Short mmCIF file of C-alpha atoms in Angstrom, two decimals:
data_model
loop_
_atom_site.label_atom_id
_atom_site.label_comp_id
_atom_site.label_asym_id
_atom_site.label_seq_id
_atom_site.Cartn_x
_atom_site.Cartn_y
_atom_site.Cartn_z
CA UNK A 12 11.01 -2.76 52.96
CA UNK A 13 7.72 -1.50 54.32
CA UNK A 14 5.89 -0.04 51.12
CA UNK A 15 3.45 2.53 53.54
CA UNK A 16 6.64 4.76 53.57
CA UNK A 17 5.76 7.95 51.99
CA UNK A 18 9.29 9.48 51.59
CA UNK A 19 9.69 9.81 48.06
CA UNK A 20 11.70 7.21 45.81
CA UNK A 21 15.07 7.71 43.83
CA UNK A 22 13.64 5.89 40.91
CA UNK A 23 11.22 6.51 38.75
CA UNK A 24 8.80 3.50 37.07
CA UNK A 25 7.96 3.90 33.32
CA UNK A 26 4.27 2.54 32.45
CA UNK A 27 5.19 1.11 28.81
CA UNK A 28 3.09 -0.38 25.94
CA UNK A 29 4.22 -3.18 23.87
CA UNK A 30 1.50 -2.61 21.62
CA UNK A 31 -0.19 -5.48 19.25
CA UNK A 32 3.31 -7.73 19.15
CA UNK A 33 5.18 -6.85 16.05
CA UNK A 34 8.77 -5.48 17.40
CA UNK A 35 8.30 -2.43 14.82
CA UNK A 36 5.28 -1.43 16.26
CA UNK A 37 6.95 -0.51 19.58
CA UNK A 38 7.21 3.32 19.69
CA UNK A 39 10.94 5.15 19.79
CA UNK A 40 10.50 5.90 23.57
CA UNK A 41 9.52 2.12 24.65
CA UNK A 42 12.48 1.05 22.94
CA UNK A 43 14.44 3.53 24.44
CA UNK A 44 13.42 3.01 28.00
CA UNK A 45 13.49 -0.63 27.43
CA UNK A 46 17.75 -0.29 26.51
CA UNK A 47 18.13 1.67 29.23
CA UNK A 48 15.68 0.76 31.95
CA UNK A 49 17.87 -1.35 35.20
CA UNK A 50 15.01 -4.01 35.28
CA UNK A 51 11.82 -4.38 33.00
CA UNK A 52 8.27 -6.32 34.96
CA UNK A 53 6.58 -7.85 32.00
CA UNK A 54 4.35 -10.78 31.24
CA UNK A 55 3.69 -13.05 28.18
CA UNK A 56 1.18 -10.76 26.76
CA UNK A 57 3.63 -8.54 25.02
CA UNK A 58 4.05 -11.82 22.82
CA UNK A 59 6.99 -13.61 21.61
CA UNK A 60 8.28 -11.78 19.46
CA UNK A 61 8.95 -8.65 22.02
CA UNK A 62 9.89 -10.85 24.71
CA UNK A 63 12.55 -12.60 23.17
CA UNK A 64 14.16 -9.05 22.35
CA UNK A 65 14.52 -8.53 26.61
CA UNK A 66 17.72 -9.35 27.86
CA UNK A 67 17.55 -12.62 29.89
CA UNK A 68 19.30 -10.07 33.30
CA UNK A 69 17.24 -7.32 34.13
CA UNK A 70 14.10 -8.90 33.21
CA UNK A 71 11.64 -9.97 35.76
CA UNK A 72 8.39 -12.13 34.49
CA UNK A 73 5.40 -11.29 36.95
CA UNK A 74 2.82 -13.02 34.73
CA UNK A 75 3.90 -16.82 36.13
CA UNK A 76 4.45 -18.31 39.42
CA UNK A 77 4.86 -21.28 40.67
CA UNK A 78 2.06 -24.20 40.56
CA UNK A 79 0.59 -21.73 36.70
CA UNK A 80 -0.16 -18.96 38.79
CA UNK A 81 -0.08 -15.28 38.29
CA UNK A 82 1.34 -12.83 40.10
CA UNK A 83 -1.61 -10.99 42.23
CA UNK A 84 -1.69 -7.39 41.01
CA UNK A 85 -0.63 -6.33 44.58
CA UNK A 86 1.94 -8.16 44.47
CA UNK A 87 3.34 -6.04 41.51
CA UNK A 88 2.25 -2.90 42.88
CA UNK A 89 4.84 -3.90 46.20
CA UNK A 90 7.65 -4.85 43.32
CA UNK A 91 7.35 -2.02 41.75
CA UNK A 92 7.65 0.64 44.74
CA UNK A 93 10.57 -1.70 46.10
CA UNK A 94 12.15 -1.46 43.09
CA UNK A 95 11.94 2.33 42.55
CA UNK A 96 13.02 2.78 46.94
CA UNK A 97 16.00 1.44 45.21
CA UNK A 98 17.17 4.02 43.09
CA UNK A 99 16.26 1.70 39.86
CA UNK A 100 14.64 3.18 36.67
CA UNK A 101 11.71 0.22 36.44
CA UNK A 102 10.27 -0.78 33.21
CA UNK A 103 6.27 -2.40 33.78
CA UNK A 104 5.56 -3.39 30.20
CA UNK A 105 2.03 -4.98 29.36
CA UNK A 106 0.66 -5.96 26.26
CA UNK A 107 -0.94 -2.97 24.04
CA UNK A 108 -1.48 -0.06 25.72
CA UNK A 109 -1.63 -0.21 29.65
CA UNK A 110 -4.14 2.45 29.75
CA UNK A 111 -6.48 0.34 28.03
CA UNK A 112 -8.04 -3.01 29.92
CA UNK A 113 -4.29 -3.35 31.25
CA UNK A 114 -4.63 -2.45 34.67
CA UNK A 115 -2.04 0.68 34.27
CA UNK A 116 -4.56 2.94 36.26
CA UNK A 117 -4.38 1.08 38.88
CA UNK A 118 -0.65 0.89 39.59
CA UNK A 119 -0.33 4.43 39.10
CA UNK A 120 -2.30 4.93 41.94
CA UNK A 121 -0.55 2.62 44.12
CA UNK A 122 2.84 4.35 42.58
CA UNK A 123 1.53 7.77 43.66
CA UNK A 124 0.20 6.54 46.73
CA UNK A 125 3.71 5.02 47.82
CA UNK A 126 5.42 8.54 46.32
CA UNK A 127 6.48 7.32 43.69
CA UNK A 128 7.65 9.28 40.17
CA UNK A 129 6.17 7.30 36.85
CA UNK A 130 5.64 8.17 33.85
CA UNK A 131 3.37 7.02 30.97
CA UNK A 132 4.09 5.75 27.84
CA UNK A 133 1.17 5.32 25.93
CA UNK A 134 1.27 2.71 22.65
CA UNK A 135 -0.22 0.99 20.11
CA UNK A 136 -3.35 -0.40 21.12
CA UNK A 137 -4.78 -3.93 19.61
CA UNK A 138 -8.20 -2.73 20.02
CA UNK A 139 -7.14 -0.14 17.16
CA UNK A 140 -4.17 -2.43 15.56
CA UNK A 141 -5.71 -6.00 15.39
CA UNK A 142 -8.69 -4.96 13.17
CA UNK A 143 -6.37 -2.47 11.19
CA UNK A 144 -4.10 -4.86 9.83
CA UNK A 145 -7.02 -7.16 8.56
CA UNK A 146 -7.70 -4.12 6.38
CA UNK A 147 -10.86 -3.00 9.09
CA UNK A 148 -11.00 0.63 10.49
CA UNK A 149 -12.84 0.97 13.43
CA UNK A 150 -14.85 4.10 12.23
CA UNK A 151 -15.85 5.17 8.73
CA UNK A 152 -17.92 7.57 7.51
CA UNK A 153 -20.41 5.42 5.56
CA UNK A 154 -20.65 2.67 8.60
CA UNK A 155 -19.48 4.10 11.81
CA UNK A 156 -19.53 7.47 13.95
CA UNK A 157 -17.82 5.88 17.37
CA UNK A 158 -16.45 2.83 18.36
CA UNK A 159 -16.72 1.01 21.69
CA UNK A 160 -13.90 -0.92 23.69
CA UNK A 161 -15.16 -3.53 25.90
CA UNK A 162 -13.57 -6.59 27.64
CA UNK A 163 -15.41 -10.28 26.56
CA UNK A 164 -14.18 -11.66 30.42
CA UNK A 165 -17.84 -11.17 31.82
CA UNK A 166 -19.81 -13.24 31.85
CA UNK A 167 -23.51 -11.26 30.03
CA UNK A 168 -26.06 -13.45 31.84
CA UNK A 169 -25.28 -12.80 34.76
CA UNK A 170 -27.01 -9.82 36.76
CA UNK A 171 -23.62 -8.46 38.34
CA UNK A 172 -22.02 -8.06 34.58
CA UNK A 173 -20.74 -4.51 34.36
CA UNK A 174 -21.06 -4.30 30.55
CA UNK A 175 -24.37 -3.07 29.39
CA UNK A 176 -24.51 -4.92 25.85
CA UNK A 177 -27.93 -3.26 25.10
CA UNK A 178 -26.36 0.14 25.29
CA UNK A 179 -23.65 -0.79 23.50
CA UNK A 180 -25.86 -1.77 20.72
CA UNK A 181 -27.68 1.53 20.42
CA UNK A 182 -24.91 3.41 20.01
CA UNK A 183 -25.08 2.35 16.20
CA UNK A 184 -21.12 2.65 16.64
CA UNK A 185 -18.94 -0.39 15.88
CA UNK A 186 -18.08 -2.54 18.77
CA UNK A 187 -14.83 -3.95 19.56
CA UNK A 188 -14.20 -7.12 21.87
CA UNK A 189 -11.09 -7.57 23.98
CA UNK A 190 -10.44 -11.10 25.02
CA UNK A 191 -14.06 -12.28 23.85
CA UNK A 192 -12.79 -15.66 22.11
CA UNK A 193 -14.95 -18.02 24.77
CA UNK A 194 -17.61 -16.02 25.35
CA UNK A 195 -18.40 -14.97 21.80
CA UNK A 196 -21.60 -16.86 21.64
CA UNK A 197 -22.86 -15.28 24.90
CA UNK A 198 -22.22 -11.47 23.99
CA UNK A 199 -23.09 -12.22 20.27
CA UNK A 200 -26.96 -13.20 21.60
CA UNK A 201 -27.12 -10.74 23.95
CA UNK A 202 -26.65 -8.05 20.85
CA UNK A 203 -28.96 -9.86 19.29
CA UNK A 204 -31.37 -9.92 22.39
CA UNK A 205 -30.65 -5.81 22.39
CA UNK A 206 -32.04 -5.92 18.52
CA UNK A 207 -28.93 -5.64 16.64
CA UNK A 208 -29.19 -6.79 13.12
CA UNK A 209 -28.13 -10.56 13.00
CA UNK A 210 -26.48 -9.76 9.53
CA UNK A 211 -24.15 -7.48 11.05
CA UNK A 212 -20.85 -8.06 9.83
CA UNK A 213 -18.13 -9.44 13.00
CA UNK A 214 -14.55 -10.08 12.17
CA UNK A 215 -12.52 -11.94 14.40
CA UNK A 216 -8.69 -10.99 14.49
CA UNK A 217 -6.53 -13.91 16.57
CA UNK A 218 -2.50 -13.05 17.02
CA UNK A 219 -3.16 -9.93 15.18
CA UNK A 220 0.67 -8.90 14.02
CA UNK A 221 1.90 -12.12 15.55
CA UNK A 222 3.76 -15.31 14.00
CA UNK A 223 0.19 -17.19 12.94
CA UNK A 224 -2.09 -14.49 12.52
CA UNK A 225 -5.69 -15.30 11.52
CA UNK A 226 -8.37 -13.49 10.78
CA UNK A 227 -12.43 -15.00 10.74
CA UNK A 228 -15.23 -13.18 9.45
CA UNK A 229 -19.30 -13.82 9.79
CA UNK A 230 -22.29 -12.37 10.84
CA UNK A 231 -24.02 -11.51 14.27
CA UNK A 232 -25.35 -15.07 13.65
CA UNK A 233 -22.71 -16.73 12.09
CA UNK A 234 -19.66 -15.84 13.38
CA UNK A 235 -19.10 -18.58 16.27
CA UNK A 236 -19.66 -20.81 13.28
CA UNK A 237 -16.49 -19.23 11.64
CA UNK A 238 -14.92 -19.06 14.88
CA UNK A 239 -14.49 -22.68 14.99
CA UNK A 240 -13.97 -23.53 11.32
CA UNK A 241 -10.62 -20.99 11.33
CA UNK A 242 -10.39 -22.21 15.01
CA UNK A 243 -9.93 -19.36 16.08
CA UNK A 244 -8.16 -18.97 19.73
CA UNK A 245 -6.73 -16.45 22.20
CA UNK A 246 -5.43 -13.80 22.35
CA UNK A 247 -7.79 -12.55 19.41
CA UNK A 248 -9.76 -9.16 18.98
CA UNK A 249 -13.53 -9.60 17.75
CA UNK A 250 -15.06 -6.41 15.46
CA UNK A 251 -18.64 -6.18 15.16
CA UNK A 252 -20.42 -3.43 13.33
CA UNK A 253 -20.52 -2.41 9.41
CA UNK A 254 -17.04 -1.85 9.70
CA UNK A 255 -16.45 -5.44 9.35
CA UNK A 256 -17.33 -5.58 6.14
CA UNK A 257 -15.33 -3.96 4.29
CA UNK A 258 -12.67 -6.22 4.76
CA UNK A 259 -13.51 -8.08 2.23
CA UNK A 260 -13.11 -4.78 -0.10
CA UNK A 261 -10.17 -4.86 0.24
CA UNK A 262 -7.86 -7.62 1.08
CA UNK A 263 -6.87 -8.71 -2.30
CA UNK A 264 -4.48 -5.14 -2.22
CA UNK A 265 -3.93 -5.37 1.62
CA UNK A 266 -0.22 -5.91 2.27
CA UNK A 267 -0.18 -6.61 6.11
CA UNK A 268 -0.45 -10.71 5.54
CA UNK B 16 -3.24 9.61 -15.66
CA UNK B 17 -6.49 8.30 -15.47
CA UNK B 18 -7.10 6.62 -12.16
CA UNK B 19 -9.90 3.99 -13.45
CA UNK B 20 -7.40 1.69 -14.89
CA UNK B 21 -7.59 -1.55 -13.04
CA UNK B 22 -4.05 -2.56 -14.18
CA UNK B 23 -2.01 -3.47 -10.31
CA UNK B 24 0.06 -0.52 -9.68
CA UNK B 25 4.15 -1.13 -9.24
CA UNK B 26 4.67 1.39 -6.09
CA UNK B 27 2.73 0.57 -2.61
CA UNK B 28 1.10 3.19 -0.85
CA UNK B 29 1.41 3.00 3.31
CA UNK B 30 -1.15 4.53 5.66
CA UNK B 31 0.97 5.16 9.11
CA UNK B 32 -0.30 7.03 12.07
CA UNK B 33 2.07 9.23 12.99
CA UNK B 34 1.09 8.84 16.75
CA UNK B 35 -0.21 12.46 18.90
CA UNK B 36 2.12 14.41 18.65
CA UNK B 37 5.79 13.75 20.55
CA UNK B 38 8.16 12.13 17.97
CA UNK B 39 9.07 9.31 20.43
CA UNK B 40 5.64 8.27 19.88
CA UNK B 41 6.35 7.25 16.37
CA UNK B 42 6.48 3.53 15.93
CA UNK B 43 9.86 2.16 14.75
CA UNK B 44 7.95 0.77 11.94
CA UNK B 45 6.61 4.37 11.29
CA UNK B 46 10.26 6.11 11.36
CA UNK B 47 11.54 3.45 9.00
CA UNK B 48 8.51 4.16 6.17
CA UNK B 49 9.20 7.80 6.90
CA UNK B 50 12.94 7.49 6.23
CA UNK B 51 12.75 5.13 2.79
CA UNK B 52 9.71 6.49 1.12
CA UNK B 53 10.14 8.08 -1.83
CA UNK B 54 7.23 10.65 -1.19
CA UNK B 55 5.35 11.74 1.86
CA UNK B 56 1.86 12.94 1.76
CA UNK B 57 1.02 14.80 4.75
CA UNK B 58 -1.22 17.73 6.63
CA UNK B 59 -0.79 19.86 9.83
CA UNK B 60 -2.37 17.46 12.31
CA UNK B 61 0.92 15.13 12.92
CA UNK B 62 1.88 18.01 15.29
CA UNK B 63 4.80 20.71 14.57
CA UNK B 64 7.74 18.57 15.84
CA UNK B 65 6.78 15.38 13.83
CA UNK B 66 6.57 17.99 10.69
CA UNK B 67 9.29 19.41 10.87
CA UNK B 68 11.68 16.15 10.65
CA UNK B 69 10.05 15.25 7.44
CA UNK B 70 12.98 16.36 4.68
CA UNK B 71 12.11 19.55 2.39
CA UNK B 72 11.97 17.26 -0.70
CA UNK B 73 10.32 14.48 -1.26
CA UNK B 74 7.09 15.50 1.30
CA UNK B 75 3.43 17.08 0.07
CA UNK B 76 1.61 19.27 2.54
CA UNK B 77 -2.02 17.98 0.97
CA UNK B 78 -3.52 20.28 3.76
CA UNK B 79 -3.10 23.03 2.40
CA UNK B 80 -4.56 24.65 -0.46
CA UNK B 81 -4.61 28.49 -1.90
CA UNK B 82 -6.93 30.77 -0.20
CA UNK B 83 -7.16 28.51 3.01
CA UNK B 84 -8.97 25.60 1.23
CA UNK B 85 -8.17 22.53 2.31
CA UNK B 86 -7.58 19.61 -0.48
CA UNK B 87 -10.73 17.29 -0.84
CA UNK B 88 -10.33 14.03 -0.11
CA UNK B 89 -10.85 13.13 -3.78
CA UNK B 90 -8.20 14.99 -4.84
CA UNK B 91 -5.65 12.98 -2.19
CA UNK B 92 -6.98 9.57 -3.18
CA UNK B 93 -6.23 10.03 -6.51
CA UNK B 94 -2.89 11.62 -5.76
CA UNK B 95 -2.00 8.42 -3.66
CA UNK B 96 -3.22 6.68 -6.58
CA UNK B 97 -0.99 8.18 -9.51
CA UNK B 98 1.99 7.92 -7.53
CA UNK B 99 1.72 4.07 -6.75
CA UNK B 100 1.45 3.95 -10.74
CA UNK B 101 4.75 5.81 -10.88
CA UNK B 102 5.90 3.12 -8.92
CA UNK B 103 6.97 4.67 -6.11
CA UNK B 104 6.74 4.21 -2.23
CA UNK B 105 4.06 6.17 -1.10
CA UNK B 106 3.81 7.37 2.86
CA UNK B 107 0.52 9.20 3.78
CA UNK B 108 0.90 10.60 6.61
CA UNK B 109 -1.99 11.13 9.39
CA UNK B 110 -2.02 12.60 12.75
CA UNK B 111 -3.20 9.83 15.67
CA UNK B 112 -4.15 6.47 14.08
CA UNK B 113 -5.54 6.52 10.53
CA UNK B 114 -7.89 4.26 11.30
CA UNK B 115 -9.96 6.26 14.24
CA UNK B 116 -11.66 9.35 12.68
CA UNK B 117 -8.45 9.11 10.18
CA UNK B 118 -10.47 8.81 6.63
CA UNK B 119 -7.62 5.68 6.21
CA UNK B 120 -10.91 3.25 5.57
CA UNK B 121 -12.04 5.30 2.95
CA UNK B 122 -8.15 6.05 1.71
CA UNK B 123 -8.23 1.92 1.69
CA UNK B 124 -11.30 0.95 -0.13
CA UNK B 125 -10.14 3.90 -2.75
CA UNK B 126 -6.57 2.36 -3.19
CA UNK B 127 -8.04 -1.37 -3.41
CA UNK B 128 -10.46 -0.02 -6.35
CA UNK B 129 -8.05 0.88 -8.18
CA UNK B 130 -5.60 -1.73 -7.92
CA UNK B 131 -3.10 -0.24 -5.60
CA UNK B 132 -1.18 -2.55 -2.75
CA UNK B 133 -1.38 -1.09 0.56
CA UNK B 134 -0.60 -1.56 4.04
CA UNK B 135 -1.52 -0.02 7.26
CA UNK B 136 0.39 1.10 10.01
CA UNK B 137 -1.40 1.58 13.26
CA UNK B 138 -0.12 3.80 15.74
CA UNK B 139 -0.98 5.62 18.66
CA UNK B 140 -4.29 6.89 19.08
CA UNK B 141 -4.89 10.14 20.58
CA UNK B 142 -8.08 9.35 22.16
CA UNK B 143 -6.23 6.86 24.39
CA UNK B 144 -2.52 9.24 24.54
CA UNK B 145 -3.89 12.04 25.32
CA UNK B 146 -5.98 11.00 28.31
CA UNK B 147 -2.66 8.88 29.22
CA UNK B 148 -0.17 11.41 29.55
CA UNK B 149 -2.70 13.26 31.78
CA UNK B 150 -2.53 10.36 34.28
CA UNK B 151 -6.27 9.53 32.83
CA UNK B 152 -6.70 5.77 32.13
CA UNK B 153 -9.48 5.68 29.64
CA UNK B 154 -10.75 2.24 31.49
CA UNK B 155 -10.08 1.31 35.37
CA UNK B 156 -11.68 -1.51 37.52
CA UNK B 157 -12.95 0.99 39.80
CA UNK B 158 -14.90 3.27 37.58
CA UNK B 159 -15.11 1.98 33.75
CA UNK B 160 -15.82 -1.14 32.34
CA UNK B 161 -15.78 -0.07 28.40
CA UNK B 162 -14.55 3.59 26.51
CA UNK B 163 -16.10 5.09 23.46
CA UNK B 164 -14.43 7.44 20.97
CA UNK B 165 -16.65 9.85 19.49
CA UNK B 166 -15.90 13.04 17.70
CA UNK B 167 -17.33 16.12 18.22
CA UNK B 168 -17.49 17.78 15.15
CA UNK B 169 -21.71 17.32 14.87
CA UNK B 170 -24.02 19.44 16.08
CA UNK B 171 -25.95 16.87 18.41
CA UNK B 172 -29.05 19.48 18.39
CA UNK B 173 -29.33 18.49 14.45
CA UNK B 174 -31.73 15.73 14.21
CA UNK B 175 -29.50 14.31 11.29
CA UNK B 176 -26.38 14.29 14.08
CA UNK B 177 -25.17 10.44 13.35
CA UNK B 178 -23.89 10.51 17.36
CA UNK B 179 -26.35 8.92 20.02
CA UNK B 180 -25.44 10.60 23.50
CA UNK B 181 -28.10 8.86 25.07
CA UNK B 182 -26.68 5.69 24.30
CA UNK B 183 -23.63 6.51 24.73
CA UNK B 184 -24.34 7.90 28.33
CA UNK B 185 -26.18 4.88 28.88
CA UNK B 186 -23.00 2.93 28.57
CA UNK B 187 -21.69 3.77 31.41
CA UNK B 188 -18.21 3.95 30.47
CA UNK B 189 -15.67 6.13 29.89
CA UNK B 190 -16.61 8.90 26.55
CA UNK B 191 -13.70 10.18 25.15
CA UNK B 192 -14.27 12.88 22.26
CA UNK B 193 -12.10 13.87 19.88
CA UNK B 194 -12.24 17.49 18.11
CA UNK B 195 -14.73 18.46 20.62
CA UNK B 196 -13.45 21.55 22.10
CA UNK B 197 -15.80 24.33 20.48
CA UNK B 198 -19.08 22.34 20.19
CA UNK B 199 -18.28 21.58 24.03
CA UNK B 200 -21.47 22.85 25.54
CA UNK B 201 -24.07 21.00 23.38
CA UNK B 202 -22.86 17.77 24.00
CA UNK B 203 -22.17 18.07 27.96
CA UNK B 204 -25.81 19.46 27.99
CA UNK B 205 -26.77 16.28 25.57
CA UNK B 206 -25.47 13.90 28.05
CA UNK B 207 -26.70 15.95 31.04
CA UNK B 208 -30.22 15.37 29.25
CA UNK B 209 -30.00 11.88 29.22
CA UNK B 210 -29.23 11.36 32.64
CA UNK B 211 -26.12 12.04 33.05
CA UNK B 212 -24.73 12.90 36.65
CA UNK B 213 -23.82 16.36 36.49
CA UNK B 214 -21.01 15.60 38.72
CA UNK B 215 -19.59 13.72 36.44
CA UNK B 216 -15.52 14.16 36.08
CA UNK B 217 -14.52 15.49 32.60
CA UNK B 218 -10.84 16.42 31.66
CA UNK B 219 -10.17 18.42 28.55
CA UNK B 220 -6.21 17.99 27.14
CA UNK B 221 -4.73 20.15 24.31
CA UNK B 222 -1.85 19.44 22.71
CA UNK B 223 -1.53 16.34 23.65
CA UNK B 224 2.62 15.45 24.14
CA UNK B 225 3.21 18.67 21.82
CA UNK B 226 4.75 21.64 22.94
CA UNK B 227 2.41 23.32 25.27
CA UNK B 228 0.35 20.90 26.67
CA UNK B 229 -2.64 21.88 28.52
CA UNK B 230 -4.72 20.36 30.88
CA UNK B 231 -8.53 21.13 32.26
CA UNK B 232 -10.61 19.53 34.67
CA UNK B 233 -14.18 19.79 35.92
CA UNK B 234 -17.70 18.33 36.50
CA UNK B 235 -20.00 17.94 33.33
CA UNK B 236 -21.70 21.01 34.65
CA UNK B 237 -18.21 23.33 35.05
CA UNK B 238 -15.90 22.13 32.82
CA UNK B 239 -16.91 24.78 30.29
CA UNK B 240 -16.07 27.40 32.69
CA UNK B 241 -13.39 25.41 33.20
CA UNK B 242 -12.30 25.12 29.60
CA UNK B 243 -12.37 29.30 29.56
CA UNK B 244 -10.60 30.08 32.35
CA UNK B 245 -7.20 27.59 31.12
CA UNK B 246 -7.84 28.73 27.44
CA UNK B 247 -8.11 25.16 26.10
CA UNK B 248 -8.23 25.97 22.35
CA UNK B 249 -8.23 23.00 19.64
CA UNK B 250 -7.10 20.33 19.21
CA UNK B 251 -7.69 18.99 22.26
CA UNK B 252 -9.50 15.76 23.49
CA UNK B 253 -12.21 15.89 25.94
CA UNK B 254 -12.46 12.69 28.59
CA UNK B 255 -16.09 12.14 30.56
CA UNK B 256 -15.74 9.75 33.08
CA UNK B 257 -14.98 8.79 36.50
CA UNK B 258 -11.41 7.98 35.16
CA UNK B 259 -10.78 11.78 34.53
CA UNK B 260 -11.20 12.27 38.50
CA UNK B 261 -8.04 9.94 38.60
CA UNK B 262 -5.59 12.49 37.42
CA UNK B 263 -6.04 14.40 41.21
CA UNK B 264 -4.25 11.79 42.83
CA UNK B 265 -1.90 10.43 40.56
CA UNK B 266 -0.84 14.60 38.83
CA UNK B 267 2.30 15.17 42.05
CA UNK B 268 4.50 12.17 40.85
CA UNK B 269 3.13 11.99 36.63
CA UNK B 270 6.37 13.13 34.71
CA UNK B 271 4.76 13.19 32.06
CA UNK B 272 4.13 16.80 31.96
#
């Protein structure tokens, strides 16, 4: 079916968070949509927990292919406008919130584009969850005014990286790293580079509400140190800023373990 | 009952998010606590709907005080406090996430003191919802490589203001600010100083997923004509950004509204 049609669809596609990965941390309405949806798109990031609660008909996996592939995003983009040309109500569930480094932006323009109906479902986002269950809040009074989101796939050193780590920095906010496992040593120097305190506290947060959580805590100048003592691997959410600290504060009385 | 005894508390006091506003938006985790706790703790910013599930008995509106005070923040952590010594299964309550702009850090570090078990419930944020549900995406390939929450309850012509627009601006991501409808005009100006384009897209949303939702969109140089002319009154979240331009295309199919 060609996908330039612009009649609109029957269907309607639902843009749903999983959130961090803990089954209780899905909101009423994703679980809702997810009973009653006629087919759900997801991939593994939703974790293992969430995806064994799909039912094995209905479900489509877009995150593998054939040969350890992934699905191209336009590839999804097609499904999902097929899908809702057929009358279907469509489920596209993505780890944490898709608003937030998951790419939901982009398929609601292509939905849109195509004419068709979505709705959002905003969620729990790790970037908030991950250091909240190791006892961290991302802003406090005494430590932190904002907070930053940014994605640890760049690469800093080179000139075409999007991220401006020096800015970052002078916000004096606390600093949170999606997917910055591997390249923790490059964006932790280039902080460092921007004159950020090497004793600033970092946490690192792997699996947060996952079977096998761990948690990994340092300095600017330690951290990739700790990284590789707690061995610490993906998916995992890194913290940096005064916020980190406090952690240890309180984890003796922290019941999220 | 004095609240510097040390001695480990019976009861267990949980910090949940109660999400922006819809009740949908709860997490199931968040419903359960609701449900079993023996006491609620609670003020006005979980949103009408949300308040008016909680049961008559059994809930404290810590919000409020006589002659339009509100209670200080002492006054709740020690409240939290006594009632985990009573043993009993404390819920406080917050609108959003507790842990962005939530006082749930300091709430934490006050309950670990003094020997209380805790745990945290993240949930979702309205700095990420409310953008959502206006078919915003706080980050997008095309226009934002990293967001930063900010409130905008200082006065960024105080020299003492804690909030670096410059930096912030200097980002070059998305800025979303939270509480940040009156002081409005000092910070676009702020970032308009610092080199901001004036062209700049910038989306105001009130009432995020409550009843009544509003929605206003402009440049950094007319959104506070903008902002007048729809009537956006508190609380509302402000979104700076190329993402905010997004909601154009995407507004004719978003059922969100």
């Amino acid at each position: 079916m060609a996908t330039d049609d612009t009649q609109p669809a029957d269907g309607t596609v639902y843009l749903v968070g999983s959130g961090p990965g803990d089954p209780e941390l899905l909101t009423l309405k994703a679980k809702r949509l997810l009973e009653d949806a006629d087919i759900v798109l997801h991939d593994k990031l939703p974790g293992p927990k969430i995806i064994d609660m799909l039912p094995d008909d209905g479900c489509i996996d877009v995150g593998k292919r054939a040969h350890g592939d992934r699905t191209p995003q336009w590839e999804i983009n097609e499904r999902l406008v097929e899908l809702a040309r057929e009358g279907k109500s469509v489920v596209r569930l993505k780890g944490g919130d898709s608003f937030v480094f998951g790419r939901g932006g982009e398929e609601a323009t292509y939905l849109a584009e195509h004419g068709v109906p979505f709705e959002v479902v905003p969620a729990v986002t790790s970037a908030v969850a991950a250091p909240a269950v190791a006892g961290i809040p991302v802003t406090h009074r005494d430590h932190a005014s904002s907070v930053s989101f940014v994605t640890g796939h760049e690469d800093p050193t080179k000139p075409e990286s999007a991220v401006d780590w020096g800015a970052l920095a002078a916000t004096g906010g606390t600093i949170v790293v999606l997917m910055g496992v591997t390249r923790l040593p490059l964006y932790t120097e280039a902080l460092r580079e921007a004159g950020m305190d090497p004793d600033t506290p970092v946490a690192l947060v792997e699996r947060a509400t996952w079977p096998g959580q761990q948690v990994a805590t340092g300095t600017l100048e330690t951290i990739v140190e700790a990284r590789d003592e707690v061995d610490i691997s993906p998916p995992a959410v890194t913290v940096i800023g005064g916020v980190a600290g406090t952690r240890e504060s309180v984890v003796e009385f922290l019941r999220n373990d």
